[in-house]
Amino acid sequence: MGKLLTFSLLVAALAVLLGERIINLRRITLASRELVQNHLPNCVPIKGLVYGSEDITILPNGRALISTGLKVPGLPSFSDGPGKIFSIDLEDPRIKPVELRIARNFDVDSFNPHGISTFTDESDDTIYLFVVNHPEGRSQVEIFRFIEEDNTLEHVKTITHELLYSVNDIVAVGVESFYATNDRYFLQEPLRSLEPLLGLAWCSLVFHGPPGDVRVVSEGYGSANGINTSPDQRHVYAMDIVGHSVRVLERQEDNSLISMKSVDVGSLCDNIEVEPRTGDLWLGCHPNGWKLLNNDPLDPAGSEVIRIQDILSEQPLVSQVYADDGSVLIGSSVAAPYGGKLLIGSVFHKALCCDLSQEI
């Protein structure tokens, strides 16, 4: 009788704990949030980008680079083939994506691109494209030379390290130097899948520099996601997607980071793009992560774009630029402005090109 009572109490305690964790997960994923439509003028789908456009970065000359075809466990993927990198010349009114050919010895069949970043070597104007790659579920960073006139990527190097174990995004700060985010702490199932339910804040940012200099530079994230730098590269911005906030960090001479503050954004924001002239942050966000995880075609996850102005000031201005309930765009992950246009990408859905209203 005593054993039965003990077992019953244990089951009851576990049920209470599980219920509390599910309630917390619904709170974190903003499960009860419903969007009011807030569309931009002249938003049109970009032809040819139908298997997601998880990350977008734009070069100073208006050349956008886009990672597509990401396959993530737990989220849908409509592509049976490998991922790809596309380019769009935003100075061309046709907004026509061109697939970049990957030259030299590189395994294109297992290419699964995630976050991307560029670095231009001022000594010879070489443009390097850094790509987070997940071949067969692993995490590694690929470095390519971007040959713009030939629409070609030349593979330079693959970087792996034990600290780069669950990489989501990357920001390049040198020819082989970068900061990267780890969006999970656990690698093995079932703990990896259960991690959001556990509500842990064990994820990190990692700096990778010259040979031998790889280290954790910031910790305490529920899930570290998008990352970028200020135009002068003196500050690093890192997204804690489940914390609904952007962390602002000051970069030191030795590439360590000092946390300055966090800015609440009220949404599950993914990638961060920084407008070079103003320093404004543009965030592609998931307004209801519960719907994204459930993936119900009758109740699709929506999309949201948030802009942060004057982020280094005492009173940053956080504003919603675009919102859709999923009827147009599902699962927005990035927003990149250029020349009065805004490209909005998604994890597994289509991409949009919108006109920015003059007051924005």
PDB file of C-alpha atoms in Angstrom, residues 192-337:
ATOM      1  CA  ARG A 192      17.481  18.457 -27.418  1.00  0.00           C
ATOM      2  CA  SER A 193      13.767  18.391 -28.249  1.00  0.00           C
ATOM      3  CA  LEU A 194      12.781  18.826 -24.606  1.00  0.00           C
ATOM      4  CA  GLU A 195      15.087  21.824 -24.070  1.00  0.00           C
ATOM      5  CA  PRO A 196      12.440  24.495 -24.859  1.00  0.00           C
ATOM      6  CA  LEU A 197      10.082  22.748 -22.444  1.00  0.00           C
ATOM      7  CA  LEU A 198      12.703  22.803 -19.694  1.00  0.00           C
ATOM      8  CA  GLY A 199      13.055  26.582 -19.927  1.00  0.00           C
ATOM      9  CA  LEU A 200      16.836  26.612 -19.565  1.00  0.00           C
ATOM     10  CA  ALA A 201      19.055  29.603 -20.394  1.00  0.00           C
ATOM     11  CA  TRP A 202      22.238  27.713 -21.238  1.00  0.00           C
ATOM     12  CA  CYS A 203      22.918  28.806 -24.833  1.00  0.00           C
ATOM     13  CA  SER A 204      25.897  30.909 -25.859  1.00  0.00           C
ATOM     14  CA  LEU A 205      27.784  33.114 -28.293  1.00  0.00           C
ATOM     15  CA  VAL A 206      31.160  31.917 -29.554  1.00  0.00           C
ATOM     16  CA  PHE A 207      34.040  33.876 -31.067  1.00  0.00           C
ATOM     17  CA  HIS A 208      36.212  32.175 -33.684  1.00  0.00           C
ATOM     18  CA  GLY A 209      39.394  34.001 -34.603  1.00  0.00           C
ATOM     19  CA  PRO A 210      42.931  33.134 -35.633  1.00  0.00           C
ATOM     20  CA  PRO A 211      44.010  29.497 -35.173  1.00  0.00           C
ATOM     21  CA  GLY A 212      43.647  28.483 -31.538  1.00  0.00           C
ATOM     22  CA  ASP A 213      41.359  31.372 -30.554  1.00  0.00           C
ATOM     23  CA  VAL A 214      37.899  29.870 -30.152  1.00  0.00           C
ATOM     24  CA  ARG A 215      35.969  30.715 -26.993  1.00  0.00           C
ATOM     25  CA  VAL A 216      32.572  31.365 -25.469  1.00  0.00           C
ATOM     26  CA  VAL A 217      32.113  35.143 -25.144  1.00  0.00           C
ATOM     27  CA  SER A 218      28.548  35.410 -23.860  1.00  0.00           C
ATOM     28  CA  GLU A 219      26.183  33.014 -22.067  1.00  0.00           C
ATOM     29  CA  GLY A 220      22.743  32.855 -20.502  1.00  0.00           C
ATOM     30  CA  TYR A 221      20.505  32.723 -23.596  1.00  0.00           C
ATOM     31  CA  GLY A 222      17.323  30.674 -23.748  1.00  0.00           C
ATOM     32  CA  SER A 223      18.034  30.206 -27.463  1.00  0.00           C
ATOM     33  CA  ALA A 224      20.637  32.417 -29.143  1.00  0.00           C
ATOM     34  CA  ASN A 225      19.512  33.078 -32.690  1.00  0.00           C
ATOM     35  CA  GLY A 226      20.276  36.009 -35.013  1.00  0.00           C
ATOM     36  CA  ILE A 227      23.486  38.012 -34.601  1.00  0.00           C
ATOM     37  CA  ASN A 228      24.970  41.097 -36.218  1.00  0.00           C
ATOM     38  CA  THR A 229      27.197  44.091 -35.510  1.00  0.00           C
ATOM     39  CA  SER A 230      26.752  47.845 -35.511  1.00  0.00           C
ATOM     40  CA  PRO A 231      28.043  49.571 -38.672  1.00  0.00           C
ATOM     41  CA  ASP A 232      31.309  50.492 -36.872  1.00  0.00           C
ATOM     42  CA  GLN A 233      31.596  46.927 -35.472  1.00  0.00           C
ATOM     43  CA  ARG A 234      31.992  48.281 -31.922  1.00  0.00           C
ATOM     44  CA  HIS A 235      28.816  46.566 -30.741  1.00  0.00           C
ATOM     45  CA  VAL A 236      27.341  43.115 -31.250  1.00  0.00           C
ATOM     46  CA  TYR A 237      23.598  42.492 -31.291  1.00  0.00           C
ATOM     47  CA  ALA A 238      22.381  38.995 -30.385  1.00  0.00           C
ATOM     48  CA  MET A 239      18.807  37.738 -30.403  1.00  0.00           C
ATOM     49  CA  ASP A 240      17.451  35.594 -27.590  1.00  0.00           C
ATOM     50  CA  ILE A 241      14.418  34.317 -29.460  1.00  0.00           C
ATOM     51  CA  VAL A 242      12.642  32.764 -26.465  1.00  0.00           C
ATOM     52  CA  GLY A 243      13.554  35.738 -24.285  1.00  0.00           C
ATOM     53  CA  HIS A 244      11.837  38.066 -26.800  1.00  0.00           C
ATOM     54  CA  SER A 245      14.813  40.413 -26.603  1.00  0.00           C
ATOM     55  CA  VAL A 246      17.930  41.693 -28.344  1.00  0.00           C
ATOM     56  CA  ARG A 247      21.035  41.722 -26.204  1.00  0.00           C
ATOM     57  CA  VAL A 248      23.437  44.622 -26.826  1.00  0.00           C
ATOM     58  CA  LEU A 249      27.099  43.829 -26.188  1.00  0.00           C
ATOM     59  CA  GLU A 250      30.184  46.012 -26.393  1.00  0.00           C
ATOM     60  CA  ARG A 251      33.074  44.518 -28.338  1.00  0.00           C
ATOM     61  CA  GLN A 252      36.508  44.690 -26.700  1.00  0.00           C
ATOM     62  CA  GLU A 253      39.963  44.828 -28.317  1.00  0.00           C
ATOM     63  CA  ASP A 254      40.510  41.125 -27.595  1.00  0.00           C
ATOM     64  CA  ASN A 255      37.083  40.334 -29.167  1.00  0.00           C
ATOM     65  CA  SER A 256      35.513  39.527 -25.815  1.00  0.00           C
ATOM     66  CA  LEU A 257      32.048  40.987 -25.223  1.00  0.00           C
ATOM     67  CA  ILE A 258      30.595  42.996 -22.354  1.00  0.00           C
ATOM     68  CA  SER A 259      26.819  42.899 -21.994  1.00  0.00           C
ATOM     69  CA  MET A 260      25.309  46.397 -21.877  1.00  0.00           C
ATOM     70  CA  LYS A 261      21.556  45.858 -21.898  1.00  0.00           C
ATOM     71  CA  SER A 262      18.641  43.950 -23.408  1.00  0.00           C
ATOM     72  CA  VAL A 263      15.882  45.491 -25.513  1.00  0.00           C
ATOM     73  CA  ASP A 264      12.460  43.830 -25.384  1.00  0.00           C
ATOM     74  CA  VAL A 265      10.791  43.301 -28.752  1.00  0.00           C
ATOM     75  CA  GLY A 266       7.584  41.464 -27.783  1.00  0.00           C
ATOM     76  CA  SER A 267       7.945  38.768 -30.432  1.00  0.00           C
ATOM     77  CA  LEU A 268      10.022  35.676 -31.221  1.00  0.00           C
ATOM     78  CA  CYS A 269      12.492  37.376 -33.521  1.00  0.00           C
ATOM     79  CA  ASP A 270      14.918  35.445 -35.667  1.00  0.00           C
ATOM     80  CA  ASN A 271      17.605  37.128 -37.778  1.00  0.00           C
ATOM     81  CA  ILE A 272      18.961  40.658 -37.397  1.00  0.00           C
ATOM     82  CA  GLU A 273      19.885  42.930 -40.291  1.00  0.00           C
ATOM     83  CA  VAL A 274      21.485  46.319 -39.647  1.00  0.00           C
ATOM     84  CA  GLU A 275      20.889  49.289 -41.966  1.00  0.00           C
ATOM     85  CA  PRO A 276      24.403  50.647 -42.653  1.00  0.00           C
ATOM     86  CA  ARG A 277      23.499  54.355 -42.829  1.00  0.00           C
ATOM     87  CA  THR A 278      21.211  54.678 -39.792  1.00  0.00           C
ATOM     88  CA  GLY A 279      22.307  51.703 -37.681  1.00  0.00           C
ATOM     89  CA  ASP A 280      18.649  50.635 -37.343  1.00  0.00           C
ATOM     90  CA  LEU A 281      17.989  46.966 -36.621  1.00  0.00           C
ATOM     91  CA  TRP A 282      15.481  45.076 -38.784  1.00  0.00           C
ATOM     92  CA  LEU A 283      14.125  41.842 -37.347  1.00  0.00           C
ATOM     93  CA  GLY A 284      12.213  39.019 -39.007  1.00  0.00           C
ATOM     94  CA  CYS A 285       9.943  37.589 -36.312  1.00  0.00           C
ATOM     95  CA  HIS A 286       7.561  34.760 -35.434  1.00  0.00           C
ATOM     96  CA  PRO A 287       4.603  36.447 -33.695  1.00  0.00           C
ATOM     97  CA  ASN A 288       3.180  33.104 -32.511  1.00  0.00           C
ATOM     98  CA  GLY A 289       5.735  30.331 -32.114  1.00  0.00           C
ATOM     99  CA  TRP A 290       3.113  27.849 -30.931  1.00  0.00           C
ATOM    100  CA  LYS A 291       1.431  27.986 -34.334  1.00  0.00           C
ATOM    101  CA  LEU A 292       4.800  27.628 -36.044  1.00  0.00           C
ATOM    102  CA  LEU A 293       5.530  24.435 -34.097  1.00  0.00           C
ATOM    103  CA  ASN A 294       2.039  23.006 -34.681  1.00  0.00           C
ATOM    104  CA  ASN A 295       2.150  23.749 -38.436  1.00  0.00           C
ATOM    105  CA  ASP A 296      -1.609  23.608 -38.935  1.00  0.00           C
ATOM    106  CA  PRO A 297      -2.434  24.628 -42.532  1.00  0.00           C
ATOM    107  CA  LEU A 298      -5.876  25.776 -41.337  1.00  0.00           C
ATOM    108  CA  ASP A 299      -4.313  28.044 -38.703  1.00  0.00           C
ATOM    109  CA  PRO A 300      -0.900  29.033 -40.081  1.00  0.00           C
ATOM    110  CA  ALA A 301       1.845  30.856 -38.240  1.00  0.00           C
ATOM    111  CA  GLY A 302       2.016  34.526 -39.081  1.00  0.00           C
ATOM    112  CA  SER A 303       4.898  36.856 -39.855  1.00  0.00           C
ATOM    113  CA  GLU A 304       6.140  40.099 -38.359  1.00  0.00           C
ATOM    114  CA  VAL A 305       8.859  42.641 -39.064  1.00  0.00           C
ATOM    115  CA  ILE A 306      10.136  44.828 -36.241  1.00  0.00           C
ATOM    116  CA  ARG A 307      12.476  47.803 -36.490  1.00  0.00           C
ATOM    117  CA  ILE A 308      14.616  49.178 -33.653  1.00  0.00           C
ATOM    118  CA  GLN A 309      15.871  52.732 -33.934  1.00  0.00           C
ATOM    119  CA  ASP A 310      18.497  54.349 -31.694  1.00  0.00           C
ATOM    120  CA  ILE A 311      19.248  51.044 -29.996  1.00  0.00           C
ATOM    121  CA  LEU A 312      22.311  52.438 -28.192  1.00  0.00           C
ATOM    122  CA  SER A 313      20.324  55.274 -26.647  1.00  0.00           C
ATOM    123  CA  GLU A 314      18.545  55.193 -23.299  1.00  0.00           C
ATOM    124  CA  GLN A 315      15.176  54.964 -25.059  1.00  0.00           C
ATOM    125  CA  PRO A 316      15.336  52.797 -28.212  1.00  0.00           C
ATOM    126  CA  LEU A 317      12.264  52.987 -30.431  1.00  0.00           C
ATOM    127  CA  VAL A 318      10.764  49.558 -31.180  1.00  0.00           C
ATOM    128  CA  SER A 319       8.078  49.581 -33.877  1.00  0.00           C
ATOM    129  CA  GLN A 320       6.179  47.078 -35.981  1.00  0.00           C
ATOM    130  CA  VAL A 321       6.696  47.598 -39.722  1.00  0.00           C
ATOM    131  CA  TYR A 322       4.799  44.610 -41.122  1.00  0.00           C
ATOM    132  CA  ALA A 323       2.409  41.970 -39.793  1.00  0.00           C
ATOM    133  CA  ASP A 324       0.535  39.142 -41.499  1.00  0.00           C
ATOM    134  CA  ASP A 325      -1.607  36.361 -40.027  1.00  0.00           C
ATOM    135  CA  GLY A 326      -0.118  33.696 -42.300  1.00  0.00           C
ATOM    136  CA  SER A 327      -2.481  34.214 -45.187  1.00  0.00           C
ATOM    137  CA  VAL A 328       0.344  35.805 -47.196  1.00  0.00           C
ATOM    138  CA  LEU A 329       3.597  34.770 -45.502  1.00  0.00           C
ATOM    139  CA  ILE A 330       4.286  31.992 -42.987  1.00  0.00           C
ATOM    140  CA  GLY A 331       7.187  32.059 -40.556  1.00  0.00           C
ATOM    141  CA  SER A 332       9.159  35.200 -41.414  1.00  0.00           C
ATOM    142  CA  SER A 333      12.796  34.912 -40.359  1.00  0.00           C
ATOM    143  CA  VAL A 334      14.575  37.955 -41.813  1.00  0.00           C
ATOM    144  CA  ALA A 335      13.901  41.473 -43.077  1.00  0.00           C
ATOM    145  CA  ALA A 336      16.488  43.377 -45.112  1.00  0.00           C
ATOM    146  CA  PRO A 337      15.984  46.960 -46.388  1.00  0.00           C
TER     147      PRO A 337
END
